[in-house]
């Protein structure tokens, strides 16, 4: 198990100690230690027969709204039952140490906000937000039922145009939300350190952010138990799970107090 004495954790702590502006980019691996399967882990139960990359599309929703809406209700139930692990709380603590810190996440589970992170850019949207298929009119989350029983469930209809309501997440083939995207690129271009946690780096354009940061002179630190497409762009690689490495990083950082 990784310890604070680990050389890569110490090197990462030294880089963060000098950082004025830190961007933490996270992927599905960040939620893994809270019991949420990564996006490319096999789906379980009723959904095991489906490919998430097929379900997470507008075409799938148009073809069978109740199936896709039921899948997202299942994911909402899983996420609501999850508890942010110590790695999330380490990032919240880092906000009090690094002068500027923003989290840019590909995750739609809302765990960073639940853990208390105050600056979170949700590049791929959120399971807890909804809008209509026709015009993306926002739909009140408190009017969306999340049935306990697993299975297909009919989406509600838009209060303004009667179109079916969808989760406000980015589906494959869709563009990123303009405001979130601009913020993510701006922060990545001006940070002096980037922590890349739990992403395979397989999905564009989010996978560009570490390259943007590195190109702007930032130190790029990867936290992932496995090599990823991001690894070649990382100056420092901490091979371990987010729930272990991030708390170890915080200890290493606070052990050698900031100058
Ligand atoms: N701690 C840190 N990283 C982990 C852990 C862990 N405990 N467990 C697994 N990982 C790593 C895996 O090694 C992998 O590199 O997390 C990464 C998960 O990769 P993906 O499942 O591809 O998830 P992600 O990179 O977030 O996918 C990007 O693709 O499908 C879209 O919208 C979806 O946000 C998702 C995006």
Tab-separated table of C-alpha atoms and ligand atoms in Angstrom:
chain	number	residue	atom	x	y	z
A	1	UNK	CA	0.000	0.000	0.000
A	2	UNK	CA	1.345	3.420	-0.945
A	3	UNK	CA	2.834	5.425	1.960
A	4	UNK	CA	3.677	9.093	2.323
A	5	UNK	CA	7.326	7.995	2.231
A	6	UNK	CA	6.780	6.807	-1.342
A	7	UNK	CA	9.163	8.775	-3.547
A	8	UNK	CA	6.465	9.669	-6.087
A	9	UNK	CA	4.172	10.999	-3.354
A	10	UNK	CA	7.035	13.080	-1.946
A	11	UNK	CA	7.840	14.431	-5.429
A	12	UNK	CA	4.176	15.285	-5.988
A	13	UNK	CA	4.005	17.003	-2.586
A	14	UNK	CA	7.026	19.139	-3.458
A	15	UNK	CA	5.346	20.195	-6.708
A	16	UNK	CA	2.090	21.053	-4.925
A	17	UNK	CA	3.954	22.928	-2.182
A	18	UNK	CA	5.163	25.399	-4.823
A	19	UNK	CA	1.817	25.577	-6.646
A	20	UNK	CA	-0.193	28.796	-6.711
A	21	UNK	CA	-2.945	27.509	-9.016
A	22	UNK	CA	-3.839	23.798	-8.995
A	23	UNK	CA	-6.316	22.108	-11.356
A	24	UNK	CA	-7.476	18.634	-10.311
A	25	UNK	CA	-8.993	16.755	-13.245
A	26	UNK	CA	-10.876	13.591	-12.284
A	27	UNK	CA	-12.465	10.649	-14.064
A	28	UNK	CA	-14.478	7.616	-13.078
A	29	UNK	CA	-11.530	6.133	-11.185
A	30	UNK	CA	-11.938	8.904	-8.590
A	31	UNK	CA	-15.316	7.437	-7.618
A	32	UNK	CA	-14.113	3.826	-7.658
A	33	UNK	CA	-13.085	3.823	-3.985
A	34	UNK	CA	-16.576	5.018	-3.096
A	35	UNK	CA	-17.931	1.857	-4.676
A	36	UNK	CA	-19.043	3.359	-7.991
A	37	UNK	CA	-17.947	1.286	-10.974
A	38	UNK	CA	-15.768	3.083	-13.497
A	39	UNK	CA	-17.464	3.903	-16.745
A	40	UNK	CA	-15.790	1.010	-18.535
A	41	UNK	CA	-16.197	-1.536	-15.745
A	42	UNK	CA	-18.761	-4.132	-16.676
A	43	UNK	CA	-22.314	-2.998	-15.929
A	44	UNK	CA	-24.078	-5.243	-13.451
A	45	UNK	CA	-27.495	-6.763	-12.918
A	46	UNK	CA	-30.262	-5.864	-15.353
A	47	UNK	CA	-27.894	-3.535	-17.248
A	48	UNK	CA	-25.093	-6.089	-17.724
A	49	UNK	CA	-26.351	-6.857	-21.242
A	50	UNK	CA	-25.941	-3.248	-22.404
A	51	UNK	CA	-22.868	-1.303	-23.530
A	52	UNK	CA	-22.779	2.019	-21.650
A	53	UNK	CA	-21.402	3.725	-24.733
A	54	UNK	CA	-24.606	2.712	-26.532
A	55	UNK	CA	-27.000	3.641	-23.737
A	56	UNK	CA	-25.377	7.057	-23.171
A	57	UNK	CA	-26.527	8.434	-26.540
A	58	UNK	CA	-29.400	10.565	-27.834
A	59	UNK	CA	-30.208	7.838	-30.384
A	60	UNK	CA	-30.710	5.290	-27.587
A	61	UNK	CA	-32.938	7.721	-25.706
A	62	UNK	CA	-35.043	8.483	-28.792
A	63	UNK	CA	-35.282	4.743	-29.541
A	64	UNK	CA	-36.331	3.750	-26.015
A	65	UNK	CA	-36.667	6.677	-23.575
A	66	UNK	CA	-37.899	4.449	-20.728
A	67	UNK	CA	-34.855	2.142	-20.965
A	68	UNK	CA	-32.295	4.980	-20.952
A	69	UNK	CA	-34.165	6.953	-18.284
A	70	UNK	CA	-34.413	3.751	-16.181
A	71	UNK	CA	-30.651	3.181	-16.538
A	72	UNK	CA	-29.935	6.689	-15.278
A	73	UNK	CA	-32.369	6.191	-12.376
A	74	UNK	CA	-30.357	3.059	-11.473
A	75	UNK	CA	-27.123	5.074	-11.624
A	76	UNK	CA	-28.676	7.857	-9.474
A	77	UNK	CA	-29.642	5.287	-6.835
A	78	UNK	CA	-26.081	3.861	-6.798
A	79	UNK	CA	-24.517	7.307	-6.545
A	80	UNK	CA	-26.864	8.524	-3.824
A	81	UNK	CA	-25.920	5.466	-1.740
A	82	UNK	CA	-22.191	6.200	-2.204
A	83	UNK	CA	-20.092	8.087	0.352
A	84	UNK	CA	-17.169	10.323	-0.759
A	85	UNK	CA	-13.944	8.540	0.294
A	86	UNK	CA	-10.916	10.089	2.031
A	87	UNK	CA	-9.468	11.179	-1.323
A	88	UNK	CA	-12.390	13.595	-1.845
A	89	UNK	CA	-11.855	15.039	1.617
A	90	UNK	CA	-8.130	15.384	0.925
A	91	UNK	CA	-8.990	17.569	-2.085
A	92	UNK	CA	-11.263	19.705	0.106
A	93	UNK	CA	-8.396	20.100	2.613
A	94	UNK	CA	-6.039	21.039	-0.245
A	95	UNK	CA	-8.310	24.014	-0.982
A	96	UNK	CA	-7.112	25.490	2.320
A	97	UNK	CA	-3.449	25.005	1.410
A	98	UNK	CA	-3.118	25.841	-2.302
A	99	UNK	CA	-4.053	29.484	-3.042
A	100	UNK	CA	-6.244	28.584	-6.036
A	101	UNK	CA	-7.727	25.120	-6.595
A	102	UNK	CA	-10.424	24.009	-9.030
A	103	UNK	CA	-11.745	20.527	-9.725
A	104	UNK	CA	-12.598	19.726	-13.352
A	105	UNK	CA	-14.452	16.429	-13.420
A	106	UNK	CA	-15.726	14.133	-16.144
A	107	UNK	CA	-17.879	12.447	-13.527
A	108	UNK	CA	-21.602	13.073	-13.315
A	109	UNK	CA	-22.028	11.660	-9.791
A	110	UNK	CA	-21.724	14.931	-7.872
A	111	UNK	CA	-19.412	13.421	-5.224
A	112	UNK	CA	-16.935	16.322	-5.286
A	113	UNK	CA	-19.684	18.789	-4.382
A	114	UNK	CA	-21.078	16.435	-1.735
A	115	UNK	CA	-17.601	16.157	-0.173
A	116	UNK	CA	-17.413	19.958	0.066
A	117	UNK	CA	-15.245	21.034	-2.887
A	118	UNK	CA	-16.219	24.636	-3.579
A	119	UNK	CA	-15.007	25.062	-7.174
A	120	UNK	CA	-16.166	22.179	-9.374
A	121	UNK	CA	-16.478	22.254	-13.163
A	122	UNK	CA	-18.694	19.375	-14.331
A	123	UNK	CA	-17.520	18.820	-17.903
A	124	UNK	CA	-20.000	16.009	-18.595
A	125	UNK	CA	-22.952	17.391	-16.617
A	126	UNK	CA	-24.717	15.832	-13.661
A	127	UNK	CA	-27.049	12.884	-12.950
A	128	UNK	CA	-29.008	15.198	-10.645
A	129	UNK	CA	-29.843	17.798	-13.305
A	130	UNK	CA	-32.457	17.413	-16.061
A	131	UNK	CA	-33.539	19.182	-19.241
A	132	UNK	CA	-35.838	18.452	-22.160
A	133	UNK	CA	-34.797	16.670	-25.320
A	134	UNK	CA	-36.153	19.287	-27.711
A	135	UNK	CA	-34.740	22.570	-26.369
A	136	UNK	CA	-32.799	21.697	-23.193
A	137	UNK	CA	-35.372	23.567	-21.096
A	138	UNK	CA	-34.324	22.912	-17.467
A	139	UNK	CA	-36.644	20.548	-15.564
A	140	UNK	CA	-37.016	20.685	-11.751
A	141	UNK	CA	-35.070	17.733	-10.218
A	142	UNK	CA	-37.591	17.473	-7.378
A	143	UNK	CA	-40.226	16.515	-9.969
A	144	UNK	CA	-38.160	13.554	-11.222
A	145	UNK	CA	-39.038	10.237	-9.595
A	146	UNK	CA	-36.190	7.832	-8.858
A	147	UNK	CA	-38.121	4.570	-8.361
A	148	UNK	CA	-36.605	2.043	-5.960
A	149	UNK	CA	-37.358	-0.833	-8.314
A	150	UNK	CA	-34.826	-1.401	-11.062
A	151	UNK	CA	-36.034	-1.302	-14.635
A	152	UNK	CA	-37.282	0.920	-17.419
A	153	UNK	CA	-39.176	4.041	-16.400
A	154	UNK	CA	-40.934	6.628	-18.544
A	155	UNK	CA	-39.337	10.095	-18.398
A	156	UNK	CA	-41.531	13.067	-17.411
A	157	UNK	CA	-42.513	15.635	-20.048
A	158	UNK	CA	-41.154	19.186	-20.302
A	159	UNK	CA	-43.376	21.726	-18.554
A	160	UNK	CA	-42.820	24.197	-21.407
A	161	UNK	CA	-42.805	22.148	-24.619
A	162	UNK	CA	-43.949	18.673	-23.577
A	163	UNK	CA	-40.770	17.033	-24.974
A	164	UNK	CA	-39.424	14.082	-23.003
A	165	UNK	CA	-37.052	15.006	-20.174
A	166	UNK	CA	-33.475	13.645	-20.250
A	167	UNK	CA	-30.594	13.643	-17.777
A	168	UNK	CA	-28.471	16.802	-18.157
A	169	UNK	CA	-25.334	14.825	-18.979
A	170	UNK	CA	-23.133	14.892	-22.095
A	171	UNK	CA	-23.922	11.883	-24.265
A	172	UNK	CA	-21.491	10.380	-26.761
A	173	UNK	CA	-21.404	12.516	-29.879
A	174	UNK	CA	-22.597	15.625	-28.021
A	175	UNK	CA	-20.522	18.732	-27.413
A	176	UNK	CA	-19.438	19.763	-23.935
A	177	UNK	CA	-21.388	22.533	-22.173
A	178	UNK	CA	-19.846	25.750	-23.479
A	179	UNK	CA	-19.376	27.482	-20.098
A	180	UNK	CA	-17.860	24.433	-18.387
A	181	UNK	CA	-15.623	23.756	-21.354
A	182	UNK	CA	-14.312	27.338	-21.493
A	183	UNK	CA	-13.630	27.322	-17.750
A	184	UNK	CA	-11.798	23.977	-17.934
A	185	UNK	CA	-9.513	25.134	-20.765
A	186	UNK	CA	-8.882	28.537	-19.172
A	187	UNK	CA	-7.914	27.021	-15.820
A	188	UNK	CA	-5.744	24.348	-17.496
A	189	UNK	CA	-3.893	27.007	-19.492
A	190	UNK	CA	-3.043	29.094	-16.442
A	191	UNK	CA	-2.453	26.546	-13.679
A	192	UNK	CA	1.075	25.756	-12.518
A	193	UNK	CA	0.191	22.228	-11.380
A	194	UNK	CA	-2.397	19.667	-12.490
A	195	UNK	CA	-3.404	16.498	-10.637
A	196	UNK	CA	-4.970	13.999	-13.065
A	197	UNK	CA	-6.900	11.424	-11.041
A	198	UNK	CA	-8.615	8.243	-12.227
A	199	UNK	CA	-9.085	8.770	-15.937
A	200	UNK	CA	-8.115	6.495	-18.812
A	201	UNK	CA	-7.659	9.519	-21.077
A	202	UNK	CA	-9.660	7.719	-23.771
A	203	UNK	CA	-12.381	10.309	-24.194
A	204	UNK	CA	-11.836	13.571	-26.058
A	205	UNK	CA	-11.775	16.468	-25.604
A	206	UNK	CA	-11.372	16.084	-21.808
A	207	UNK	CA	-8.198	14.061	-22.394
A	208	UNK	CA	-6.576	17.202	-23.869
A	209	UNK	CA	-6.541	19.084	-20.545
A	210	UNK	CA	-3.268	17.572	-19.205
A	211	UNK	CA	-1.597	18.436	-22.518
A	212	UNK	CA	-2.891	22.014	-22.305
A	213	UNK	CA	-1.519	22.311	-18.768
A	214	UNK	CA	1.842	20.751	-19.665
A	215	UNK	CA	2.108	22.997	-22.723
A	216	UNK	CA	1.579	26.001	-20.454
A	217	UNK	CA	4.456	24.918	-18.220
A	218	UNK	CA	2.477	23.237	-15.415
A	219	UNK	CA	3.710	20.180	-13.556
A	220	UNK	CA	1.391	17.271	-14.421
A	221	UNK	CA	0.909	14.589	-11.764
A	222	UNK	CA	-1.081	11.418	-12.499
A	223	UNK	CA	-2.848	9.362	-9.805
A	224	UNK	CA	-3.948	6.013	-11.235
A	225	UNK	CA	-3.206	2.384	-10.262
A	226	UNK	CA	-2.779	1.573	-13.970
A	227	UNK	CA	-0.926	3.198	-16.878
A	228	UNK	CA	-3.271	5.324	-18.999
A	229	UNK	CA	-3.214	7.431	-22.156
A	230	UNK	CA	-2.397	10.342	-19.836
A	231	UNK	CA	0.746	8.715	-18.388
A	232	UNK	CA	3.138	9.893	-21.150
A	233	UNK	CA	2.154	13.514	-20.407
A	234	UNK	CA	2.725	13.197	-16.659
A	235	UNK	CA	5.936	14.500	-15.041
A	236	UNK	CA	5.143	12.499	-11.878
A	237	UNK	CA	3.081	9.299	-11.662
A	238	UNK	CA	1.658	7.989	-8.372
A	239	UNK	CA	0.639	4.381	-9.098
A	240	UNK	CA	-2.143	3.768	-6.611
A	241	UNK	CA	-5.846	4.259	-5.886
A	242	UNK	CA	-7.199	7.763	-5.353
A	243	UNK	CA	-8.539	6.837	-1.910
A	244	UNK	CA	-4.979	6.076	-0.756
A	245	UNK	CA	-2.746	8.399	-2.776
A	246	UNK	CA	-4.642	11.663	-2.234
A	247	UNK	CA	-4.714	11.370	1.584
A	248	UNK	CA	-1.009	10.360	1.517
A	249	UNK	CA	-0.285	13.391	-0.650
A	250	UNK	CA	-2.061	15.685	1.809
A	251	UNK	CA	-0.057	14.241	4.735
A	252	UNK	CA	3.227	14.596	2.827
A	253	UNK	CA	2.281	18.176	1.941
A	254	UNK	CA	1.304	19.188	5.466
A	255	UNK	CA	4.249	17.346	7.047
A	256	UNK	CA	6.594	19.710	5.233
A	257	UNK	CA	4.579	22.897	5.915
A	258	UNK	CA	4.490	25.507	3.137
A	259	UNK	CA	7.449	27.968	3.264
B	1	LIG	N1	-8.225	5.264	-8.191
B	1	LIG	C1	-7.805	5.970	-9.273
B	1	LIG	N2	-7.975	5.545	-10.563
B	1	LIG	C2	-8.604	4.363	-10.737
B	1	LIG	C3	-9.063	3.566	-9.663
B	1	LIG	C4	-8.857	4.067	-8.348
B	1	LIG	N3	-9.255	3.358	-7.279
B	1	LIG	N4	-9.649	2.437	-10.177
B	1	LIG	C5	-9.554	2.534	-11.523
B	1	LIG	N5	-8.912	3.678	-11.861
B	1	LIG	C6	-8.593	4.189	-13.196
B	1	LIG	C7	-8.507	3.143	-14.274
B	1	LIG	O1	-7.191	2.605	-14.322
B	1	LIG	C8	-8.816	3.969	-15.524
B	1	LIG	O2	-7.628	4.538	-16.046
B	1	LIG	O3	-9.666	5.027	-13.580
B	1	LIG	C9	-9.725	5.078	-14.999
B	1	LIG	C10	-11.179	4.932	-15.419
B	1	LIG	O4	-11.246	5.068	-16.808
B	1	LIG	P1	-12.675	5.096	-17.549
B	1	LIG	O5	-13.539	4.009	-17.003
B	1	LIG	O6	-12.374	5.174	-19.007
B	1	LIG	O7	-13.338	6.447	-17.039
B	1	LIG	P2	-13.041	7.896	-17.560
B	1	LIG	O8	-11.616	8.073	-17.977
B	1	LIG	O9	-13.562	8.839	-16.561
B	1	LIG	O10	-13.969	7.978	-18.854
B	1	LIG	C11	-14.088	9.237	-19.400
B	1	LIG	O11	-15.837	8.627	-20.781
B	1	LIG	O12	-17.530	7.405	-21.232
B	1	LIG	C12	-17.234	8.664	-20.929
B	1	LIG	O13	-18.526	10.240	-19.805
B	1	LIG	C13	-17.806	9.066	-19.618
B	1	LIG	O14	-16.776	10.473	-17.987
B	1	LIG	C14	-16.581	9.305	-18.756
B	1	LIG	C15	-15.503	9.511	-19.779
